[in-house]
CSV table of C-alpha atoms in Angstrom, one decimal:
chain,number,residue,atom,x,y,z
A,92,MET,CA,13.7,11.3,-6.5
A,93,THR,CA,12.2,7.9,-6.9
A,94,LYS,CA,9.3,6.5,-4.8
A,95,THR,CA,8.2,2.9,-4.4
A,96,ILE,CA,4.5,2.2,-3.5
A,97,THR,CA,2.1,-0.6,-4.3
A,98,PHE,CA,-0.1,-0.5,-7.3
A,99,ASN,CA,-3.2,-0.7,-5.0
A,100,GLU,CA,-1.9,2.4,-3.1
A,101,LEU,CA,-1.5,4.3,-6.4
A,102,ARG,CA,-5.0,3.4,-7.6
A,103,ASP,CA,-6.4,4.4,-4.2
A,104,ILE,CA,-4.9,7.8,-4.6
A,105,LYS,CA,-6.4,8.1,-8.1
A,106,ASP,CA,-9.8,7.0,-6.8
A,107,ARG,CA,-9.8,9.7,-4.1
A,108,LEU,CA,-9.2,12.5,-6.6
A,109,PRO,CA,-12.2,14.7,-7.4
A,110,ASP,CA,-13.7,14.6,-10.9
A,111,GLY,CA,-11.7,16.6,-13.3
A,112,SER,CA,-8.4,16.2,-11.5
A,113,MET,CA,-6.7,14.3,-14.3
A,114,HIS,CA,-7.4,17.2,-16.7
A,115,CYS,CA,-6.2,19.8,-14.1
A,116,ILE,CA,-2.9,17.9,-13.6
A,117,ALA,CA,-2.4,17.5,-17.3
A,118,ASP,CA,-3.1,21.2,-18.0
A,119,GLU,CA,-0.8,22.3,-15.2
A,120,LEU,CA,2.0,20.1,-16.4
A,121,GLY,CA,1.5,20.6,-20.1
A,122,VAL,CA,0.9,16.9,-20.8
A,123,ASN,CA,-1.8,14.9,-22.4
A,124,VAL,CA,-4.5,13.7,-20.0
A,125,GLU,CA,-3.9,10.1,-21.1
A,126,THR,CA,-0.3,10.5,-19.9
A,127,VAL,CA,-1.6,11.3,-16.4
A,128,ARG,CA,-4.0,8.4,-16.5
A,129,ASN,CA,-1.1,6.1,-17.6
A,130,TYR,CA,0.8,7.3,-14.5
A,131,PHE,CA,-2.1,6.0,-12.3
A,132,GLY,CA,-2.1,2.6,-14.1
A,133,GLY,CA,-3.7,3.3,-17.4
A,134,TYR,CA,-2.3,1.9,-20.6
A,135,ASN,CA,-3.3,4.2,-23.5
A,136,TYR,CA,0.1,4.7,-25.1
A,137,LYS,CA,-1.4,5.6,-28.4
A,138,ASP,CA,-2.7,9.0,-27.1
A,139,GLY,CA,-0.6,9.2,-23.9
A,140,LYS,CA,3.0,8.5,-22.9
A,141,SER,CA,4.7,6.6,-20.3
A,142,CYS,CA,5.7,8.8,-17.4
A,143,GLY,CA,8.4,7.2,-15.4
A,144,LEU,CA,6.8,4.3,-13.7
A,145,HIS,CA,7.8,0.7,-13.5
A,146,ILE,CA,5.5,-2.1,-12.2
A,147,GLU,CA,6.7,-5.4,-10.8
A,148,PRO,CA,4.1,-8.2,-10.1
A,149,GLY,CA,3.5,-9.0,-6.5
A,150,PRO,CA,1.0,-8.7,-3.6
A,151,ASN,CA,-1.3,-5.6,-3.4
A,152,GLY,CA,-1.2,-5.3,-7.2
A,153,GLY,CA,2.5,-5.3,-7.3
A,154,ILE,CA,5.2,-2.8,-6.7
A,155,VAL,CA,5.3,0.5,-8.6
A,156,VAL,CA,8.6,2.4,-8.8
A,157,LEU,CA,8.0,6.1,-9.7
A,158,SER,CA,11.1,7.7,-11.1
A,159,ASP,CA,9.3,11.1,-11.3
A,160,THR,CA,6.9,12.0,-8.5
A,161,THR,CA,5.6,15.3,-9.9
A,162,ILE,CA,2.2,13.9,-10.8
A,163,LEU,CA,1.9,12.1,-7.4
A,164,GLU,CA,2.8,15.3,-5.5
A,165,ARG,CA,0.3,17.3,-7.5
A,166,ALA,CA,-2.4,14.7,-6.7
A,167,PHE,CA,-1.6,14.9,-3.0
A,168,LYS,CA,-1.9,18.7,-3.2
A,169,ILE,CA,-5.3,18.4,-4.9
A,170,LEU,CA,-6.5,16.0,-2.2
A,171,GLU,CA,-5.2,18.4,0.5
A,172,GLU,CA,-6.9,21.4,-1.1
A,173,GLU,CA,-10.2,19.5,-1.3
A,174,GLY,CA,-10.0,18.3,2.3
A,175,VAL,CA,-10.0,14.6,1.1
A,176,SER,CA,-8.2,12.2,3.4
A,177,ILE,CA,-4.8,11.4,2.0
A,178,PRO,CA,-3.9,7.7,2.1
A,179,VAL,CA,-0.7,6.8,4.0
A,180,VAL,CA,1.9,5.7,1.6
A,181,GLU,CA,4.8,3.8,3.1
A,182,ALA,CA,8.3,5.2,2.2
């Protein structure tokens, strides 16, 4: 399932995650932590991989099309478990 959000929304989700969340997501999914960081807008492709996102320039940092929402869904679960407010992401 694909999901389209703005780059700023994606970064807001990342910024709300508690410390260590990137490592937890990476360990749970069996991927390099740099791959998770790349998902949230990082660009370390030497140590991490691309993970199904495509960014188009535009307002609010541009449009991000996520072809795999597994990392996003895990991030939302962590936010929920921690009692952190989850930003509203338009469908």
